[in-house]
PDB file of C-alpha atoms in Angstrom:
ATOM      1  CA  MET A   1       0.000   0.000   0.000  1.00 93.00           C
ATOM      2  CA  LEU A   2       1.238   3.448  -0.951  1.00 95.00           C
ATOM      3  CA  THR A   3       1.074   6.081   1.788  1.00 97.00           C
ATOM      4  CA  ALA A   4       0.345   9.799   1.514  1.00 97.00           C
ATOM      5  CA  ASN A   5       1.087  12.121   4.391  1.00 96.00           C
ATOM      6  CA  LYS A   6       1.288  15.497   2.673  1.00 96.00           C
ATOM      7  CA  LEU A   7      -1.604  17.675   1.510  1.00 96.00           C
ATOM      8  CA  MET A   8      -1.398  20.573  -0.927  1.00 96.00           C
ATOM      9  CA  PRO A   9      -4.555  22.682  -0.413  1.00 96.00           C
ATOM     10  CA  GLN A  10      -6.256  23.145  -3.769  1.00 96.00           C
ATOM     11  CA  GLY A  11      -3.007  22.063  -5.472  1.00 96.00           C
ATOM     12  CA  ARG A  12      -1.586  25.574  -4.980  1.00 95.00           C
ATOM     13  CA  GLY A  13       1.808  25.971  -6.552  1.00 93.00           C
ATOM     14  CA  LEU A  14       1.425  23.047  -8.940  1.00 94.00           C
ATOM     15  CA  ALA A  15       1.498  23.503 -12.695  1.00 94.00           C
ATOM     16  CA  PRO A  16      -1.879  22.836 -14.352  1.00 93.00           C
ATOM     17  CA  VAL A  17      -0.318  20.066 -16.466  1.00 94.00           C
ATOM     18  CA  LEU A  18       0.707  18.202 -13.277  1.00 94.00           C
ATOM     19  CA  LEU A  19      -2.814  18.489 -11.886  1.00 93.00           C
ATOM     20  CA  LYS A  20      -4.256  17.223 -15.161  1.00 93.00           C
ATOM     21  CA  ARG A  21      -1.962  14.157 -15.126  1.00 95.00           C
ATOM     22  CA  ALA A  22      -2.526  13.360 -11.436  1.00 96.00           C
ATOM     23  CA  ALA A  23      -4.477  10.302 -10.401  1.00 97.00           C
ATOM     24  CA  MET A  24      -7.857  11.092  -8.842  1.00 97.00           C
ATOM     25  CA  ILE A  25      -9.704   9.864  -5.828  1.00 97.00           C
ATOM     26  CA  GLU A  26     -13.399  10.547  -5.243  1.00 97.00           C
ATOM     27  CA  LEU A  27     -14.387  10.739  -1.576  1.00 97.00           C
ATOM     28  CA  ASP A  28     -17.491  11.806   0.316  1.00 97.00           C
ATOM     29  CA  TRP A  29     -17.394  14.145   3.317  1.00 97.00           C
ATOM     30  CA  ASP A  30     -17.569  11.289   5.825  1.00 95.00           C
ATOM     31  CA  VAL A  31     -14.147  10.094   4.620  1.00 97.00           C
ATOM     32  CA  ARG A  32     -12.608  13.502   3.822  1.00 96.00           C
ATOM     33  CA  GLN A  33     -13.169  14.805   7.354  1.00 94.00           C
ATOM     34  CA  LYS A  34     -10.891  12.083   8.738  1.00 95.00           C
ATOM     35  CA  SER A  35      -7.138  12.529   8.919  1.00 94.00           C
ATOM     36  CA  ARG A  36      -6.462   8.802   8.448  1.00 97.00           C
ATOM     37  CA  PHE A  37      -8.169   6.616   5.858  1.00 97.00           C
ATOM     38  CA  ASP A  38      -7.573   4.108   3.057  1.00 97.00           C
ATOM     39  CA  ALA A  39      -8.817   4.582  -0.492  1.00 96.00           C
ATOM     40  CA  THR A  40      -8.241   3.424  -4.064  1.00 97.00           C
ATOM     41  CA  ASP A  41      -7.217   6.014  -6.682  1.00 97.00           C
ATOM     42  CA  SER A  42      -8.171   6.158 -10.371  1.00 97.00           C
ATOM     43  CA  GLN A  43      -5.066   4.108 -11.243  1.00 96.00           C
ATOM     44  CA  GLY A  44      -6.213   1.281  -8.952  1.00 97.00           C
ATOM     45  CA  ARG A  45      -3.556   1.930  -6.305  1.00 97.00           C
ATOM     46  CA  GLN A  46      -4.395   1.396  -2.630  1.00 97.00           C
ATOM     47  CA  ILE A  47      -3.445   4.547  -0.731  1.00 97.00           C
ATOM     48  CA  GLY A  48      -3.189   4.922   3.022  1.00 97.00           C
ATOM     49  CA  VAL A  49      -3.644   8.572   3.983  1.00 97.00           C
ATOM     50  CA  PHE A  50      -1.986   9.714   7.224  1.00 97.00           C
ATOM     51  CA  LEU A  51      -2.400  13.459   7.793  1.00 97.00           C
ATOM     52  CA  PRO A  52      -1.996  15.517  10.970  1.00 95.00           C
ATOM     53  CA  ARG A  53      -4.951  15.100  13.348  1.00 94.00           C
ATOM     54  CA  GLY A  54      -7.763  17.518  12.638  1.00 91.00           C
ATOM     55  CA  THR A  55      -6.909  17.873   8.951  1.00 93.00           C
ATOM     56  CA  ALA A  56      -9.921  17.759   6.639  1.00 94.00           C
ATOM     57  CA  VAL A  57      -9.411  17.032   2.959  1.00 96.00           C
ATOM     58  CA  ARG A  58     -11.395  19.271   0.590  1.00 97.00           C
ATOM     59  CA  GLY A  59     -12.416  18.705  -3.002  1.00 97.00           C
ATOM     60  CA  GLY A  60      -9.590  20.081  -5.162  1.00 97.00           C
ATOM     61  CA  ASP A  61      -6.868  19.302  -2.623  1.00 97.00           C
ATOM     62  CA  VAL A  62      -3.894  17.242  -3.753  1.00 97.00           C
ATOM     63  CA  LEU A  63      -2.349  14.416  -1.756  1.00 97.00           C
ATOM     64  CA  VAL A  64       1.343  13.683  -2.250  1.00 96.00           C
ATOM     65  CA  ALA A  65       2.227   9.991  -2.046  1.00 96.00           C
ATOM     66  CA  GLU A  66       5.515   8.697  -0.636  1.00 96.00           C
ATOM     67  CA  ASP A  67       6.790   8.000  -4.191  1.00 95.00           C
ATOM     68  CA  GLY A  68       6.170  11.663  -5.146  1.00 95.00           C
ATOM     69  CA  SER A  69       3.069  10.952  -7.215  1.00 96.00           C
ATOM     70  CA  LEU A  70       0.077  13.272  -6.920  1.00 97.00           C
ATOM     71  CA  VAL A  71      -3.524  12.315  -6.192  1.00 97.00           C
ATOM     72  CA  ARG A  72      -6.201  14.945  -6.806  1.00 98.00           C
ATOM     73  CA  VAL A  73      -9.189  14.722  -4.462  1.00 98.00           C
ATOM     74  CA  ILE A  74     -12.692  15.052  -5.880  1.00 97.00           C
ATOM     75  CA  ALA A  75     -15.626  15.714  -3.557  1.00 97.00           C
ATOM     76  CA  ALA A  76     -18.002  12.825  -4.330  1.00 97.00           C
ATOM     77  CA  PRO A  77     -21.716  13.501  -4.703  1.00 98.00           C
ATOM     78  CA  GLN A  78     -23.573  12.267  -1.638  1.00 98.00           C
ATOM     79  CA  PRO A  79     -27.052  12.570  -0.155  1.00 98.00           C
ATOM     80  CA  VAL A  80     -27.565  16.070   1.271  1.00 98.00           C
ATOM     81  CA  LEU A  81     -30.437  18.383   2.059  1.00 98.00           C
ATOM     82  CA  ARG A  82     -30.461  21.555  -0.046  1.00 98.00           C
ATOM     83  CA  ILE A  83     -32.184  24.418   1.789  1.00 98.00           C
ATOM     84  CA  THR A  84     -33.530  27.511   0.036  1.00 97.00           C
ATOM     85  CA  HIS A  85     -35.821  30.308   1.093  1.00 95.00           C
ATOM     86  CA  CYS A  86     -39.436  30.356  -0.019  1.00 93.00           C
ATOM     87  CA  THR A  87     -39.910  33.242  -2.451  1.00 91.00           C
ATOM     88  CA  ALA A  88     -43.676  33.289  -1.784  1.00 90.00           C
ATOM     89  CA  HIS A  89     -43.545  33.359   2.036  1.00 86.00           C
ATOM     90  CA  GLY A  90     -40.060  34.478   3.052  1.00 88.00           C
ATOM     91  CA  THR A  91     -36.859  36.316   2.231  1.00 90.00           C
ATOM     92  CA  PRO A  92     -33.217  35.371   1.709  1.00 90.00           C
ATOM     93  CA  PHE A  93     -32.677  36.404   5.361  1.00 94.00           C
ATOM     94  CA  ASP A  94     -34.476  33.194   6.334  1.00 95.00           C
ATOM     95  CA  LEU A  95     -31.289  31.334   5.286  1.00 96.00           C
ATOM     96  CA  THR A  96     -29.307  33.376   7.810  1.00 95.00           C
ATOM     97  CA  ARG A  97     -31.782  32.400  10.531  1.00 96.00           C
ATOM     98  CA  ALA A  98     -31.542  28.753   9.480  1.00 97.00           C
ATOM     99  CA  ALA A  99     -27.719  28.866   9.530  1.00 96.00           C
ATOM    100  CA  TYR A 100     -27.880  30.347  13.041  1.00 96.00           C
ATOM    101  CA  HIS A 101     -30.165  27.582  14.335  1.00 96.00           C
ATOM    102  CA  LEU A 102     -28.145  24.834  12.641  1.00 96.00           C
ATOM    103  CA  GLY A 103     -24.911  26.320  14.003  1.00 93.00           C
ATOM    104  CA  ASN A 104     -26.338  26.255  17.519  1.00 94.00           C
ATOM    105  CA  ARG A 105     -26.779  22.521  17.036  1.00 94.00           C
ATOM    106  CA  HIS A 106     -23.194  22.141  15.753  1.00 94.00           C
ATOM    107  CA  VAL A 107     -24.454  20.747  12.445  1.00 95.00           C
ATOM    108  CA  PRO A 108     -21.876  20.627   9.627  1.00 95.00           C
ATOM    109  CA  ILE A 109     -23.237  23.104   7.076  1.00 97.00           C
ATOM    110  CA  GLU A 110     -22.222  24.306   3.638  1.00 97.00           C
ATOM    111  CA  LEU A 111     -23.017  27.980   3.122  1.00 96.00           C
ATOM    112  CA  LYS A 112     -23.788  29.381  -0.329  1.00 95.00           C
ATOM    113  CA  PRO A 113     -25.231  32.793  -1.210  1.00 94.00           C
ATOM    114  CA  ASP A 114     -28.564  31.291  -2.298  1.00 95.00           C
ATOM    115  CA  HIS A 115     -28.774  28.009  -0.340  1.00 97.00           C
ATOM    116  CA  LEU A 116     -27.458  25.891   2.506  1.00 98.00           C
ATOM    117  CA  LYS A 117     -26.573  22.204   2.549  1.00 98.00           C
ATOM    118  CA  ILE A 118     -26.564  19.753   5.444  1.00 98.00           C
ATOM    119  CA  GLU A 119     -26.370  15.993   5.766  1.00 97.00           C
ATOM    120  CA  PRO A 120     -29.777  14.250   5.778  1.00 97.00           C
ATOM    121  CA  ASP A 121     -31.657  14.534   9.073  1.00 97.00           C
ATOM    122  CA  HIS A 122     -35.459  14.321   9.129  1.00 97.00           C
ATOM    123  CA  VAL A 123     -35.770  16.173  12.461  1.00 97.00           C
ATOM    124  CA  LEU A 124     -33.742  19.118  11.156  1.00 97.00           C
ATOM    125  CA  ALA A 125     -35.611  19.006   7.835  1.00 97.00           C
ATOM    126  CA  ASP A 126     -38.925  19.305   9.723  1.00 97.00           C
ATOM    127  CA  MET A 127     -37.562  22.203  11.805  1.00 96.00           C
ATOM    128  CA  LEU A 128     -36.418  24.027   8.658  1.00 97.00           C
ATOM    129  CA  ARG A 129     -39.735  23.451   6.897  1.00 96.00           C
ATOM    130  CA  SER A 130     -41.532  24.878   9.953  1.00 94.00           C
ATOM    131  CA  MET A 131     -39.414  28.015   9.366  1.00 94.00           C
ATOM    132  CA  HIS A 132     -40.975  28.231   5.852  1.00 93.00           C
ATOM    133  CA  LEU A 133     -37.801  27.071   4.125  1.00 97.00           C
ATOM    134  CA  ILE A 134     -37.735  24.680   1.183  1.00 97.00           C
ATOM    135  CA  VAL A 135     -35.809  21.474   1.936  1.00 98.00           C
ATOM    136  CA  VAL A 136     -35.014  19.085  -0.920  1.00 98.00           C
ATOM    137  CA  ALA A 137     -33.010  15.841  -0.808  1.00 98.00           C
ATOM    138  CA  VAL A 138     -30.332  15.829  -3.544  1.00 98.00           C
ATOM    139  CA  GLU A 139     -27.036  14.111  -4.422  1.00 98.00           C
ATOM    140  CA  GLU A 140     -24.275  16.729  -4.511  1.00 97.00           C
ATOM    141  CA  ALA A 141     -20.746  17.285  -3.269  1.00 97.00           C
ATOM    142  CA  PHE A 142     -20.691  18.486   0.349  1.00 97.00           C
ATOM    143  CA  GLU A 143     -18.104  21.007   1.573  1.00 96.00           C
ATOM    144  CA  PRO A 144     -19.162  22.211   5.028  1.00 96.00           C
ATOM    145  CA  GLU A 145     -17.584  25.222   6.677  1.00 92.00           C
ATOM    146  CA  GLY A 146     -14.404  24.522   8.609  1.00 83.00           C
ATOM    147  CA  GLY A 147     -15.366  26.697  11.565  1.00 67.00           C
ATOM    148  CA  ALA A 148     -13.908  29.888  12.919  1.00 57.00           C
ATOM    149  CA  TYR A 149     -11.356  28.030  15.043  1.00 51.00           C
ATOM    150  CA  GLY A 150     -10.395  25.382  12.488  1.00 50.00           C
ATOM    151  CA  SER A 151      -7.622  25.475   9.941  1.00 47.00           C
ATOM    152  CA  GLN A 152      -7.517  28.747   8.037  1.00 39.00           C
ATOM    153  CA  GLU A 153      -5.854  26.938   5.144  1.00 42.00           C
ATOM    154  CA  HIS A 154      -9.132  26.038   3.454  1.00 41.00           C
ATOM    155  CA  SER A 155     -11.522  28.654   4.691  1.00 38.00           C
ATOM    156  CA  HIS A 156     -10.102  31.607   2.806  1.00 37.00           C
ATOM    157  CA  GLY A 157      -6.932  30.673   1.057  1.00 41.00           C
ATOM    158  CA  GLY A 158      -4.251  30.710   3.730  1.00 42.00           C
ATOM    159  CA  GLY A 159      -3.073  33.430   6.042  1.00 41.00           C
ATOM    160  CA  HIS A 160      -4.997  36.631   6.237  1.00 41.00           C
ATOM    161  CA  GLY A 161      -2.215  39.151   6.198  1.00 43.00           C
ATOM    162  CA  HIS A 162      -1.910  39.906   9.910  1.00 41.00           C
ATOM    163  CA  ASP A 163      -1.260  38.101  13.131  1.00 43.00           C
ATOM    164  CA  HIS A 164      -4.003  36.539  15.201  1.00 42.00           C
ATOM    165  CA  ALA A 165      -3.607  39.055  18.004  1.00 45.00           C
ATOM    166  CA  HIS A 166      -4.948  41.679  15.561  1.00 43.00           C
ATOM    167  CA  ASP A 167      -2.432  44.208  16.840  1.00 46.00           C
ATOM    168  CA  HIS A 168      -1.924  46.630  13.958  1.00 44.00           C
ATOM    169  CA  GLY A 169      -0.397  49.350  16.091  1.00 47.00           C
ATOM    170  CA  HIS A 170      -3.782  50.811  16.976  1.00 44.00           C
ATOM    171  CA  SER A 171      -6.718  49.867  19.105  1.00 45.00           C
ATOM    172  CA  HIS A 172     -10.074  48.844  17.616  1.00 43.00           C
ATOM    173  CA  ALA A 173     -11.866  49.706  20.833  1.00 45.00           C
ATOM    174  CA  LYS A 174     -12.455  53.073  22.386  1.00 45.00           C
ATOM    175  CA  GLY A 175     -10.892  53.573  25.767  1.00 45.00           C
ATOM    176  CA  PRO A 176      -7.461  52.835  27.220  1.00 48.00           C
ATOM    177  CA  LYS A 177      -4.775  51.314  25.053  1.00 47.00           C
ATOM    178  CA  PRO A 178      -4.095  47.595  25.562  1.00 49.00           C
ATOM    179  CA  LEU A 179      -1.238  46.529  27.807  1.00 46.00           C
ATOM    180  CA  VAL A 180       1.795  45.519  25.743  1.00 48.00           C
ATOM    181  CA  LEU A 181       4.287  43.149  27.375  1.00 47.00           C
ATOM    182  CA  ALA A 182       7.968  43.036  26.561  1.00 48.00           C
ATOM    183  CA  PRO A 183       8.869  40.060  24.319  1.00 51.00           C
ATOM    184  CA  GLU A 184      10.996  38.467  27.038  1.00 49.00           C
ATOM    185  CA  LEU A 185       7.864  38.151  29.220  1.00 45.00           C
ATOM    186  CA  LEU A 186       5.980  36.189  26.582  1.00 47.00           C
ATOM    187  CA  ASP A 187       6.364  32.495  25.868  1.00 49.00           C
ATOM    188  CA  ASP A 188       7.306  31.420  22.330  1.00 49.00           C
ATOM    189  CA  HIS A 189       3.669  30.740  21.328  1.00 47.00           C
ATOM    190  CA  ASP A 190       2.560  34.304  22.135  1.00 46.00           C
ATOM    191  CA  HIS A 191       4.851  36.003  19.641  1.00 44.00           C
ATOM    192  CA  ALA A 192       5.654  33.291  17.101  1.00 42.00           C
TER     193      ALA A 192
END
């Protein structure tokens, strides 16, 4: 069995010709959300994937096998519930309300400008219908949000141009300036 323990988000940095030649592997969300799994690629090779814990594989990502070969990941169509607002009885804001209620239940959810997607759940489907939303069972790729505290690698294309302390040399709040400690008082994690 060939192993892959490196992930290139969305194949960034690879020439299009390399992506075109890469073997493919089609996986549903249940498998892609795991950091360790076995699968068979389009060339019939058994691949054992061993990624750092907490790593989710997204459609379009590229796995690098131990022999240097590339395997492009395709998000497989799977049963999902597609949720849209009712144009006769509601507004697009109803989707925001639905996302809020689903988020409170920690439901994996894919957010789109005109619809939401969740994994099939008849209780949630009934709740959403009671909110005058249209819920339809379909077979589509599922790419739920990674969460505000998850890896930033997939949520918006890597780093976001400033550190996580959000210290840009000015305060966002009115009132006294924040206390700034000398670097020697901080541990390595605080100023890395």
